Amino acid sequence: MSDILLKTEHLTMQFGGVVAVDDLNIEIPKGKIIALIGPNGAGKTTAFNVITGGYQATNGAVHFDGQIIGENTPNKKMRKIYGGTDQTVFHRRVVNTPDKITRLGMARTFQNIRLFKDLTVFENVLIAKHCHIKAGMLRSTFRLNHLEEHTMRQDSDALLDTVGLGAYRDAKASSLPYGKQRRLEIARALATHPKLLLLDEPAAGMNPKETDELALFIQSIKDSFELTIFLIEHHMNLVMDISDKIYVLDYGKTIAVGTPKEVQNNPAVIRAYLGVDEE
Amino acid sequence: MRIKRNTILTLAVAVVLVGLLYWLSFNQAKNGMLVSILQKSAIFALVAVSMNLLNGFTGLFSLGQAGFMSIGAYTTAILLIPVKNLDGVYYMNGVSPFIRAVKVYLATLPDWFQAIYPFIALLLGALLAAIVAALVGIAVLRLKSDYLAIATLGMSEIIRAICSSPQMDKITNGSYGLNKIPNFPPLLGGLIPAMLTPFIVVAICITFIMLLIRSSYGRAFKAIREDEIAAEAMGISLVKHKAMSFVISSFFAALAGGLLAMYMRSIEAKTFSISLTYDILLIVVIGGIGSVSGSVLSAFLVTASKEWWLRFFDQPLNILGWQVPLFRTGFRMIIFSVLLMVVVLVYRRGLMGSNEFSWDRLLGRFKRKKLSEGGVK
Ligand SMILES: Nc1ncnc2c1ncn2[C@@H]1O[C@H](COP(=O)(O)OP(=O)(O)OP(=O)(O)O)[C@@H](O)[C@H]1O
Ligand SMILES: [Mg+2]
């Protein structure tokens, strides 16, 4: 077993004529915090969606925890209009639905918070525990799995306490303040027992104080849940503080890779960001 | 304290209801209409709850309920029509020799089998519908909301067309329909009178659905209703859980269809037309999408007002020799529609919204009223 948890090979995602992610090659070692940054529309969220199975890649492969979870090569119409840089031919087609990938140990949060709004905070977390349920539908209906159910509930409560949402247990998810909703989304992802946690702009809309708290929070859950973290973020302070390695995307292409220091001083990165600032 | 009070209240109400039903079963002759309306309401309550499981709890807007009811109704009817009546029922085209042979054989089985046979028939109808639902589900459950509604509506019509097609003459009696269907059977060797059977069956089925909704699988259904993408990202297989909900919903719709066949004693394909699905949808919407108790309550209210309380408007009315206009057959449906609109306008999300019945809520409502009457401002 290598210590690389997630690896993408020539990952390319093309929508019609738009190549949203072009030849993305990332390696995420176990136990690290890796960041993906880039200007708006760079293709970061799309990269997440391809990795987690939401979209099927146009070209390339995704390796997770020692197995291939996605692989594709342009076929039929796409072969003609294919606009990716990389031309490596992949021979297999491996497709996994997002739920399967989650059960393999990869959980995510969303840029636009996607909680189960009308359900309580507790239910939000409890539902995420369902993916590893052992009992079938009938056993579960007749409460023959009450031990399992009890454990699920206990674990959910414990998790809520760990992330500091215990006090909001019975509140409707949509009634939480914004920052707590983000935290609940992370808690919900943790409830699926991930090895790798993907965070899409977890600090979006937070003030500097909340952002600092979030940085501590991310580091603390990383240690206590033995996680590897892959995050998209615009708050440079946060990214520079906690990341071990940073990938920079612009127009789908990887324009820089390196430690926070290296990336900060990379002329291509500065240009990409300044280009955005000028607008 | 509170929990105890609620349990006592629930038990008390249950005892009163059971007592009332028993009383009715002994005084059936005088209360024929009431009994009949209650039975019909109970059957519709089950279909409504089954539809709510799909539409209200899983967020799948499906309109196939009538189709699955017809599968249950036809299967139950074919299995239950007594051998001696076969020739009378299938007088036009005759009955398939296979069906006759099976029924002749089954009729020779001992009494204990005859006692449970009607329930086996109900179950077989429901299972057949579940199988059809599983097959259809693979194809249609990928569709999004309105497309799913159209596809399931179409499927329901196809099932109806098949039932009434000449090719099925020897099985479903084509467009002539089936009659001489035996009424409800008694339960537990006559310990529970036949009149109460539909209530018991419906209660068991609804309890099952409630337990399912409260189980981990039910929570997964709700997650899909709230946000498919998030549910999938939480490891919930959409294909598996949608199919599960669809199959279970169809199972119970068909079971209710079987009960309806026993209730009506005669069925034809027309019985299960689109308008039946609309009637059920109406009950679900009035009761509250996502509320089991709402569906049950609304099934009784809607059925009773349609068939009973509003009957008054269908009779010609004379006030001091003046014949009030409009009071004639069909007028009650107009009143019914107006009432409907009012209810929908006042209760946007149905009588119960997506809440379940609870004593705390009900008593809380009274308390609030008292306070406001007391004038503490
Ligand atoms: N489903 C889709 N169909 C067509 N184009 C898409 C789709 N999803 C994303 N895109 C396009 O891909 C590009 C990258 O979008 P993406 O959302 O990945 O950017 P991002 O880096 O996450 O930006 P932001 O910082 O604003 O979140 C955009 O040009 C977008 O319009
Ligand atoms: Mg994004």
XYZ file of C-alpha atoms and ligand atoms in Angstrom:
688
model
C 0.000 0.000 0.000
C 1.328 3.337 -0.985
C 0.630 6.288 1.205
C -1.133 8.111 -1.619
C -4.838 8.155 -0.800
C -6.182 9.945 -3.865
C -4.573 10.286 -7.246
C -5.941 11.583 -10.524
C -4.336 10.819 -13.866
C -4.854 13.207 -16.770
C -8.309 13.974 -15.428
C -10.261 16.007 -17.974
C -13.860 17.171 -17.884
C -15.373 18.716 -20.956
C -18.911 20.140 -21.204
C -19.756 20.519 -24.870
C -16.928 22.702 -26.076
C -15.848 23.916 -22.628
C -12.930 22.073 -21.078
C -13.680 22.824 -17.425
C -10.896 20.643 -16.037
C -7.925 19.929 -18.254
C -5.324 17.264 -17.548
C -5.479 17.427 -13.783
C -2.853 15.296 -12.054
C -3.011 15.416 -8.306
C -1.613 13.226 -5.579
C -2.947 13.426 -2.067
C -0.862 11.641 0.555
C -2.560 10.222 3.625
C -2.884 12.541 6.584
C -2.169 15.761 4.701
C -4.191 18.864 3.984
C -4.093 19.664 0.279
C -5.686 22.751 -1.230
C -7.088 23.521 -4.649
C -7.247 27.206 -5.474
C -7.880 29.342 -8.495
C -9.977 32.231 -9.752
C -13.755 31.946 -10.216
C -14.730 29.478 -12.893
C -11.328 27.811 -12.845
C -12.922 24.365 -12.604
C -12.348 23.572 -8.936
C -15.880 22.492 -8.087
C -16.025 20.555 -11.325
C -12.874 18.694 -10.289
C -14.581 17.753 -7.015
C -17.686 16.618 -8.864
C -15.668 14.372 -11.144
C -13.662 12.882 -8.289
C -16.771 12.158 -6.202
C -18.627 10.582 -9.117
C -21.155 13.343 -9.752
C -19.868 13.765 -13.303
C -18.215 11.135 -15.410
C -14.795 12.285 -16.541
C -14.259 12.827 -20.252
C -10.764 11.470 -20.040
C -8.469 10.183 -17.329
C -8.619 8.100 -14.199
C -9.189 8.524 -10.477
C -7.468 6.227 -7.980
C -8.696 6.138 -4.416
C -7.369 4.066 -1.548
C -5.749 1.465 -3.768
C -8.469 1.064 -6.373
C -9.643 2.771 -9.529
C -12.960 4.483 -8.862
C -13.361 6.237 -12.197
C -11.854 5.957 -15.618
C -12.933 7.016 -19.065
C -11.722 7.979 -22.474
C -13.557 10.122 -25.047
C -15.871 8.062 -27.194
C -18.235 8.633 -30.104
C -19.169 12.278 -30.501
C -16.827 13.384 -27.743
C -13.848 11.922 -29.594
C -14.413 14.408 -32.410
C -14.830 17.497 -30.279
C -12.401 16.486 -27.546
C -10.395 19.573 -26.595
C -8.293 18.345 -23.670
C -4.519 18.740 -23.792
C -3.809 15.177 -22.847
C -4.237 12.450 -25.428
C -3.417 9.369 -23.333
C -5.854 6.616 -24.206
C -7.499 4.857 -21.283
C -8.922 1.522 -22.210
C -11.398 0.792 -19.489
C -14.536 2.534 -18.468
C -15.058 2.592 -14.736
C -18.139 4.357 -13.428
C -19.175 4.661 -9.803
C -22.129 6.551 -8.453
C -21.444 9.167 -5.758
C -23.089 7.061 -3.060
C -20.768 4.150 -3.782
C -17.740 6.405 -3.616
C -18.957 7.833 -0.317
C -19.257 4.332 1.081
C -15.683 3.680 -0.007
C -14.612 6.479 2.306
C -14.765 9.805 0.527
C -17.157 12.443 1.843
C -17.729 15.996 0.711
C -19.392 19.297 1.470
C -20.890 21.657 -1.067
C -20.056 25.193 -2.067
C -23.741 26.151 -1.813
C -24.666 24.457 1.434
C -26.869 21.451 0.785
C -28.313 20.430 4.125
C -31.561 18.538 4.565
C -33.173 21.844 5.426
C -36.496 20.765 6.884
C -34.971 18.083 9.086
C -33.321 18.596 12.450
C -29.597 18.917 13.024
C -29.630 15.493 14.656
C -31.497 13.892 11.746
C -29.048 15.397 9.269
C -26.191 13.574 10.946
C -28.190 10.417 11.625
C -29.135 10.093 7.945
C -25.479 10.104 6.991
C -25.022 7.035 9.207
C -27.506 5.137 7.056
C -24.936 4.397 4.368
C -23.216 1.773 6.519
C -26.390 0.174 7.892
C -26.239 -3.616 8.103
C -29.893 -4.431 8.707
C -32.194 -4.726 5.718
C -35.408 -2.790 5.250
C -37.678 -5.302 7.009
C -35.392 -5.815 9.987
C -35.031 -2.097 10.325
C -38.783 -1.479 10.039
C -39.595 -3.990 12.747
C -36.812 -2.595 14.957
C -35.016 -5.930 15.034
C -31.833 -3.911 14.683
C -32.464 -1.779 17.743
C -28.876 -2.227 18.884
C -27.592 -0.885 15.599
C -30.148 1.920 15.633
C -29.155 2.769 19.178
C -25.471 2.906 18.224
C -26.263 5.104 15.231
C -28.114 7.539 17.433
C -25.474 7.513 20.129
C -22.692 8.080 17.604
C -24.620 10.945 16.037
C -25.068 12.636 19.389
C -21.416 12.115 20.215
C -20.410 13.573 16.863
C -22.607 16.623 17.366
C -20.992 17.195 20.745
C -17.509 16.824 19.279
C -18.118 19.468 16.639
C -19.865 21.739 19.121
C -23.390 21.505 17.738
C -24.861 19.541 20.649
C -26.885 22.537 21.756
C -28.608 22.744 18.366
C -29.528 19.064 18.244
C -33.250 19.485 17.745
C -33.216 22.697 15.778
C -34.240 22.696 12.138
C -31.104 22.697 9.990
C -32.226 25.748 8.048
C -32.667 27.731 11.270
C -28.961 27.591 12.150
C -26.759 30.607 11.591
C -24.700 30.403 8.436
C -21.423 29.417 10.070
C -23.096 26.627 12.028
C -24.712 25.332 8.854
C -21.268 24.982 7.310
C -20.111 23.162 10.405
C -23.144 20.875 10.325
C -22.376 20.027 6.733
C -18.894 18.967 7.788
C -20.314 16.976 10.710
C -22.712 15.236 8.369
C -19.849 14.315 6.047
C -17.864 13.005 9.036
C -20.778 10.780 9.996
C -20.149 8.650 6.899
C -16.722 7.690 8.318
C -14.600 9.130 5.529
C -10.902 8.630 5.016
C -10.793 11.610 2.711
C -12.831 14.736 3.302
C -13.443 17.148 0.429
C -14.405 20.657 1.474
C -15.702 23.068 -1.163
C -15.077 26.613 0.084
C -15.799 25.917 3.768
C -14.971 29.505 4.741
C -17.141 31.167 2.108
C -19.022 34.068 3.651
C -17.188 33.908 6.981
C -15.545 36.837 8.723
C -11.836 36.675 9.696
C -12.596 35.482 13.219
C -14.849 32.692 12.022
C -12.251 31.777 9.422
C -9.579 31.413 12.096
C -11.903 29.218 14.131
C -12.543 27.135 11.054
C -8.800 26.645 10.479
C -8.456 25.282 14.013
C -11.548 23.175 13.560
C -10.294 21.616 10.342
C -6.992 20.765 11.933
C -8.637 19.311 15.001
C -10.999 17.029 13.086
C -8.140 15.987 10.849
C -6.288 14.699 13.888
C -9.178 13.251 15.843
C -10.801 11.470 12.887
C -7.482 10.563 11.199
C -8.526 12.309 8.030
C -6.900 13.442 4.873
C -8.327 16.735 3.664
C -8.686 18.176 0.200
C -10.125 21.652 0.174
C -11.106 24.394 -2.216
C -10.790 27.838 -0.698
C -10.618 31.487 -1.636
C -9.483 32.780 1.759
C -5.747 32.890 1.151
C -4.852 33.214 4.811
C -6.659 30.012 5.629
C -5.126 28.148 2.719
C -1.597 29.358 3.411
C -1.988 28.527 7.111
C -3.121 24.948 6.984
C -2.173 23.448 3.613
C 0.738 21.117 3.082
C 0.525 21.458 -0.671
C -1.433 23.659 -3.050
C -2.663 23.085 -6.595
C -3.583 26.175 -8.577
C -6.088 25.960 -11.427
C -6.841 28.568 -14.047
C -9.204 27.929 -16.941
C -9.121 24.240 -16.065
C -5.337 23.960 -16.350
C -2.964 23.380 -13.462
C -0.726 26.425 -13.488
C 1.217 25.761 -10.295
C 1.826 23.136 -7.632
C 3.807 23.488 -4.446
C 4.027 24.479 -0.834
C 2.214 27.656 0.215
C 5.475 29.615 -0.007
C 6.314 28.387 -3.492
C 2.838 29.071 -4.790
C 2.639 32.518 -3.235
C 5.696 33.649 -5.142
C 4.861 31.914 -8.405
C 4.525 34.536 -11.166
C 1.891 32.531 -13.041
C -0.297 32.423 -9.952
C 0.084 36.106 -9.322
C -0.825 36.820 -12.911
C -3.930 34.594 -12.755
C -5.174 36.300 -9.624
C -4.258 39.793 -10.746
C -6.035 39.132 -14.022
C -9.175 38.537 -12.021
C -8.608 41.582 -9.839
C -8.350 43.868 -12.830
C -11.891 43.098 -13.900
C -45.562 12.528 32.926
C -46.348 13.874 29.489
C -45.435 10.643 27.761
C -47.685 8.766 30.144
C -50.570 11.145 29.587
C -50.227 10.799 25.825
C -50.143 7.013 26.023
C -53.267 7.006 28.147
C -55.047 9.362 25.759
C -54.047 7.260 22.762
C -55.191 4.064 24.471
C -58.469 5.684 25.468
C -59.176 6.830 21.947
C -58.222 3.439 20.550
C -60.564 1.696 22.982
C -63.398 4.071 22.094
C -62.804 3.561 18.360
C -62.644 -0.205 18.650
C -65.734 -0.155 20.861
C -67.558 1.984 18.338
C -66.586 -0.310 15.482
C -67.734 -3.339 17.482
C -70.993 -1.655 18.280
C -71.440 -0.878 14.601
C -70.723 -4.475 13.687
C -73.609 -5.575 15.892
C -75.926 -2.870 14.625
C -74.874 -3.080 11.033
C -78.357 -3.311 9.606
C -79.405 0.089 10.905
C -76.103 1.802 10.044
C -75.393 0.309 6.648
C -74.463 3.639 5.125
C -72.116 4.635 7.941
C -70.364 1.272 7.886
C -69.982 1.402 4.150
C -68.534 4.913 4.211
C -66.117 4.076 7.000
C -64.913 1.008 5.137
C -64.378 2.939 1.944
C -62.581 5.675 3.864
C -60.276 3.132 5.469
C -59.394 1.641 2.091
C -58.724 5.072 0.636
C -56.681 5.945 3.692
C -54.362 3.058 2.891
C -53.964 4.077 -0.763
C -53.412 7.686 0.271
C -50.762 6.704 2.797
C -49.061 4.505 0.206
C -49.063 7.414 -2.234
C -47.769 9.716 0.471
C -44.865 7.363 1.134
C -43.800 7.961 -2.440
C -44.822 11.562 -3.059
C -44.538 12.996 0.414
C -41.671 11.092 1.955
C -39.474 10.142 -0.974
C -40.258 13.157 -3.128
C -41.170 11.068 -6.172
C -44.168 12.586 -7.885
C -45.823 9.437 -9.139
C -49.370 9.090 -10.425
C -49.497 5.341 -10.926
C -51.552 4.434 -7.877
C -54.733 3.492 -9.756
C -52.816 1.140 -12.024
C -51.353 -0.768 -9.107
C -54.748 -0.822 -7.385
C -56.221 -2.458 -10.457
C -53.534 -5.157 -10.415
C -54.432 -5.916 -6.808
C -58.158 -5.705 -7.420
C -58.163 -7.958 -10.463
C -55.842 -10.540 -8.934
C -57.873 -10.707 -5.737
C -61.142 -10.829 -7.626
C -60.051 -13.578 -10.020
C -58.730 -15.670 -7.142
C -61.823 -15.204 -5.003
C -64.797 -15.529 -7.346
C -66.386 -18.839 -6.273
C -66.133 -21.718 -8.727
C -69.919 -22.017 -8.910
C -70.182 -18.421 -10.148
C -67.464 -18.646 -12.775
C -69.776 -19.387 -15.674
C -72.121 -16.618 -14.674
C -69.334 -14.063 -14.436
C -67.522 -15.038 -17.619
C -70.767 -15.595 -19.505
C -69.527 -13.924 -22.696
C -66.130 -15.477 -23.307
C -65.747 -18.275 -20.799
C -62.942 -18.568 -18.291
C -59.433 -19.806 -18.971
C -59.292 -23.566 -18.234
C -56.131 -23.062 -16.206
C -57.776 -20.622 -13.824
C -60.762 -22.903 -13.476
C -58.571 -25.929 -12.756
C -56.590 -24.069 -10.093
C -59.739 -22.772 -8.447
C -61.438 -26.153 -8.510
C -58.389 -27.643 -6.847
C -58.157 -24.884 -4.228
C -61.832 -25.358 -3.389
C -61.109 -28.917 -2.297
C -58.630 -27.806 0.362
C -59.636 -27.941 4.052
C -61.496 -25.260 5.969
C -58.513 -23.654 7.619
C -57.143 -22.899 4.172
C -60.435 -21.416 3.006
C -60.341 -19.127 6.051
C -56.964 -17.644 5.129
C -57.384 -17.903 1.370
C -58.841 -14.384 0.925
C -55.778 -12.960 2.647
C -53.473 -15.032 0.473
C -55.317 -13.609 -2.528
C -54.780 -10.067 -1.245
C -51.082 -10.772 -0.713
C -50.660 -12.335 -4.142
C -52.228 -9.296 -5.788
C -49.932 -7.030 -3.813
C -46.875 -9.130 -4.674
C -47.729 -9.117 -8.355
C -48.016 -5.326 -8.246
C -44.698 -5.145 -6.418
C -43.031 -7.177 -9.170
C -44.553 -4.983 -11.871
C -43.425 -1.915 -9.913
C -39.883 -3.237 -9.691
C -39.744 -3.773 -13.460
C -41.399 -0.472 -14.327
C -39.336 1.303 -11.682
C -36.050 0.448 -13.345
C -37.239 2.325 -16.409
C -39.124 5.298 -14.993
C -37.466 6.149 -11.688
C -34.572 7.853 -13.434
C -36.975 10.510 -14.640
C -37.302 13.801 -12.833
C -40.498 15.065 -11.219
C -43.011 15.959 -13.931
C -41.666 13.408 -16.391
C -42.013 10.744 -13.745
C -45.615 11.813 -13.145
C -46.435 11.529 -16.839
C -44.659 8.193 -17.213
C -46.421 6.633 -14.222
C -49.773 8.024 -15.324
C -49.175 6.449 -18.718
C -48.193 3.171 -17.123
C -51.375 3.196 -15.076
C -53.440 3.666 -18.228
C -51.540 0.870 -19.977
C -52.323 -1.513 -17.127
C -55.961 -0.509 -17.388
C -55.963 -1.004 -21.141
C -54.417 -4.449 -20.734
C -57.049 -5.449 -18.168
C -59.883 -4.507 -20.501
C -58.336 -5.791 -23.719
C -60.051 -8.623 -25.630
C -56.851 -10.690 -25.376
C -57.425 -10.878 -21.633
C -61.110 -11.858 -21.969
C -60.675 -15.262 -20.393
C -58.767 -13.872 -17.450
C -60.082 -10.409 -16.628
C -63.329 -10.756 -18.551
C -62.218 -7.807 -20.719
C -64.524 -4.856 -20.773
C -67.307 -6.707 -18.932
C -65.494 -6.551 -15.630
C -65.770 -8.986 -12.775
C -68.583 -9.451 -10.282
C -69.748 -11.893 -7.638
C -66.608 -11.081 -5.690
C -67.084 -12.291 -2.108
C -67.286 -9.661 0.595
C -64.700 -9.220 3.350
C -63.859 -12.445 5.175
C -64.038 -12.656 8.972
C -60.739 -12.799 10.870
C -59.389 -15.290 13.405
C -62.047 -17.894 12.694
C -64.930 -15.496 13.160
C -63.662 -13.910 16.367
C -63.497 -10.630 14.491
C -66.582 -10.034 12.364
C -66.161 -9.586 8.625
C -67.256 -5.979 8.809
C -64.144 -5.100 10.806
C -61.663 -6.912 8.577
C -60.842 -3.969 6.299
C -60.115 -1.766 9.317
C -57.751 -4.335 10.791
C -55.927 -4.944 7.513
C -55.628 -1.220 6.829
C -54.432 -0.534 10.373
C -51.731 -3.188 10.102
C -50.558 -1.870 6.739
C -50.475 1.763 7.836
C -48.621 0.791 11.002
C -46.049 -0.956 8.858
C -45.622 2.122 6.669
C -45.300 4.348 9.735
C -42.654 2.070 11.210
C -40.825 2.075 7.894
C -40.910 5.860 7.725
C -39.449 6.072 11.214
C -36.718 3.565 10.466
C -33.329 4.352 9.046
C -34.655 3.578 5.565
C -37.487 6.046 6.048
C -34.951 8.683 7.003
C -33.041 7.908 3.825
C -36.269 8.426 1.847
C -36.704 11.822 3.485
C -33.125 12.714 2.652
C -33.824 11.979 -1.008
C -36.924 14.155 -0.810
C -34.979 17.015 0.729
C -32.012 16.961 -1.623
C -31.137 14.134 -3.986
C -27.597 15.293 -4.595
C -26.819 15.654 -0.916
C -28.458 12.306 -0.135
C -26.340 10.613 -2.761
C -23.234 12.329 -1.415
C -24.122 10.879 1.995
C -23.866 7.381 0.572
C -27.563 6.770 -0.010
C -28.093 4.863 -3.232
C -30.806 6.700 -5.147
C -31.603 3.753 -7.392
C -32.014 1.343 -4.505
C -34.030 3.557 -2.195
C -36.300 5.013 -4.862
C -37.063 1.517 -6.130
C -37.699 0.355 -2.580
C -40.158 3.152 -1.926
C -41.868 2.629 -5.282
C -42.229 -1.118 -4.792
C -43.535 -0.817 -1.228
C -45.954 1.925 -2.200
C -47.271 -0.174 -5.089
C -47.541 -3.225 -2.853
C -49.871 -1.416 -0.469
C -51.801 0.337 -3.225
C -52.516 -3.074 -4.719
C -53.503 -4.458 -1.348
C -55.958 -1.604 -0.984
C -57.120 -2.380 -4.528
C -57.860 -5.933 -3.410
C -59.831 -4.632 -0.447
C -61.700 -2.301 -2.779
C -62.677 -5.269 -4.957
C -64.084 -7.014 -1.866
C -65.840 -3.829 -0.869
C -67.414 -3.094 -4.248
C -68.127 -6.766 -5.020
C -67.769 -5.981 -8.701
C -65.036 -4.191 -10.607
C -64.345 -3.116 -14.138
C -61.373 -1.439 -15.771
C -63.165 1.923 -15.692
C -63.080 1.851 -11.892
C -59.329 2.414 -12.022
C -59.186 5.307 -14.428
C -57.090 8.429 -13.987
C -59.840 10.048 -11.962
C -59.237 7.499 -9.204
C -55.610 8.579 -8.992
C -56.767 12.188 -8.784
C -59.168 11.347 -5.969
C -56.272 9.852 -4.052
C -53.930 12.698 -4.868
C -56.605 15.043 -3.573
C -56.783 13.174 -0.278
C -53.002 13.320 0.053
C -52.808 17.020 -0.738
C -55.682 17.922 1.586
C -54.217 15.864 4.410
C -50.751 17.249 3.934
C -47.953 15.946 1.763
C -45.592 14.172 4.112
C -48.080 13.434 6.902
C -49.443 9.923 7.417
C -52.022 11.003 9.971
C -53.025 13.820 7.628
C -53.725 11.329 4.840
C -55.802 9.137 7.147
C -57.799 12.062 8.504
C -58.334 13.478 5.064
C -59.385 10.110 3.600
C -62.233 9.971 6.124
C -63.209 13.624 5.736
C -63.136 13.644 1.950
C -64.976 10.340 1.561
C -67.582 11.221 4.147
C -68.270 14.657 2.744
C -68.411 13.403 -0.806
C -70.649 10.443 -0.129
C -72.617 11.511 2.888
C -72.555 14.982 4.409
C -73.049 16.727 1.102
C -75.762 14.317 -0.134
C -78.190 16.881 1.168
C -77.369 19.170 -1.751
C -78.377 16.528 -4.261
C -81.948 16.364 -3.041
C -84.528 18.847 -4.246
C -85.192 21.282 -1.437
C -88.492 23.006 -0.704
C -88.634 25.968 1.605
C -92.224 26.986 2.296
C -93.320 25.697 -1.031
C -90.464 27.402 -2.852
C -88.295 25.023 -4.818
C -84.721 26.138 -4.161
C -82.860 26.101 -7.483
C -79.547 24.269 -7.941
C -80.401 21.570 -5.407
C -80.312 18.609 -7.730
C -78.146 15.608 -8.527
C -74.551 16.642 -9.018
C -74.790 19.877 -7.056
C -72.921 18.318 -4.147
C -69.845 17.903 -6.329
C -69.860 21.624 -6.991
C -70.097 22.366 -3.284
C -67.352 19.814 -2.736
C -65.077 21.557 -5.213
C -65.708 24.925 -3.596
C -64.940 23.470 -0.154
C -61.785 22.013 -1.600
C -60.617 25.350 -2.859
C -61.329 26.936 0.478
C -59.387 24.254 2.317
C -56.461 24.560 -0.052
C -56.463 28.352 0.274
C -56.686 28.323 4.052
C -54.330 25.415 4.644
C -51.682 25.930 2.011
C -49.836 22.793 2.972
C -52.837 20.614 3.744
C -54.617 20.086 7.042
C -51.543 18.694 8.780
C -48.712 20.133 6.716
C -45.907 17.644 7.058
C -46.534 17.128 10.780
C -47.896 14.041 12.395
C -50.764 14.040 14.838
C -49.641 14.583 18.418
C -51.560 15.142 21.612
C -49.177 17.891 22.672
C -49.994 19.836 19.549
C -53.740 19.295 19.854
C -53.914 20.150 23.555
C -51.512 23.023 23.009
C -53.952 24.453 20.526
C -56.786 24.379 23.084
C -54.582 25.963 25.712
C -53.632 28.775 23.398
C -57.281 29.389 22.614
C -58.147 29.589 26.305
C -55.372 32.055 26.952
C -56.504 34.343 24.188
C -60.092 34.128 25.410
C -58.929 35.019 28.889
C -57.898 38.325 27.457
C -54.412 38.556 28.926
C -52.990 41.074 26.534
N -22.750 21.072 -15.615
C -22.062 21.969 -16.345
N -22.359 22.146 -17.644
C -21.678 23.039 -18.394
N -20.674 23.790 -17.932
C -20.316 23.661 -16.648
C -20.996 22.734 -15.783
N -20.439 22.815 -14.546
C -19.466 23.729 -14.644
N -19.385 24.243 -15.885
C -18.425 25.245 -16.349
O -17.154 24.837 -15.936
C -16.382 25.948 -15.543
C -15.805 25.718 -14.168
O -16.831 25.807 -13.215
P -16.615 25.461 -11.672
O -17.913 25.582 -10.983
O -15.905 24.185 -11.560
O -15.658 26.658 -11.201
P -15.048 26.926 -9.774
O -13.580 26.889 -9.932
O -15.633 26.059 -8.754
O -15.487 28.430 -9.553
P -15.995 29.159 -8.225
O -14.798 29.674 -7.531
O -16.837 30.267 -8.752
O -16.754 28.180 -7.443
C -17.256 27.169 -15.647
O -16.961 27.820 -16.864
C -18.641 26.590 -15.685
O -19.494 27.406 -16.453
Mg -16.809 26.268 -7.129
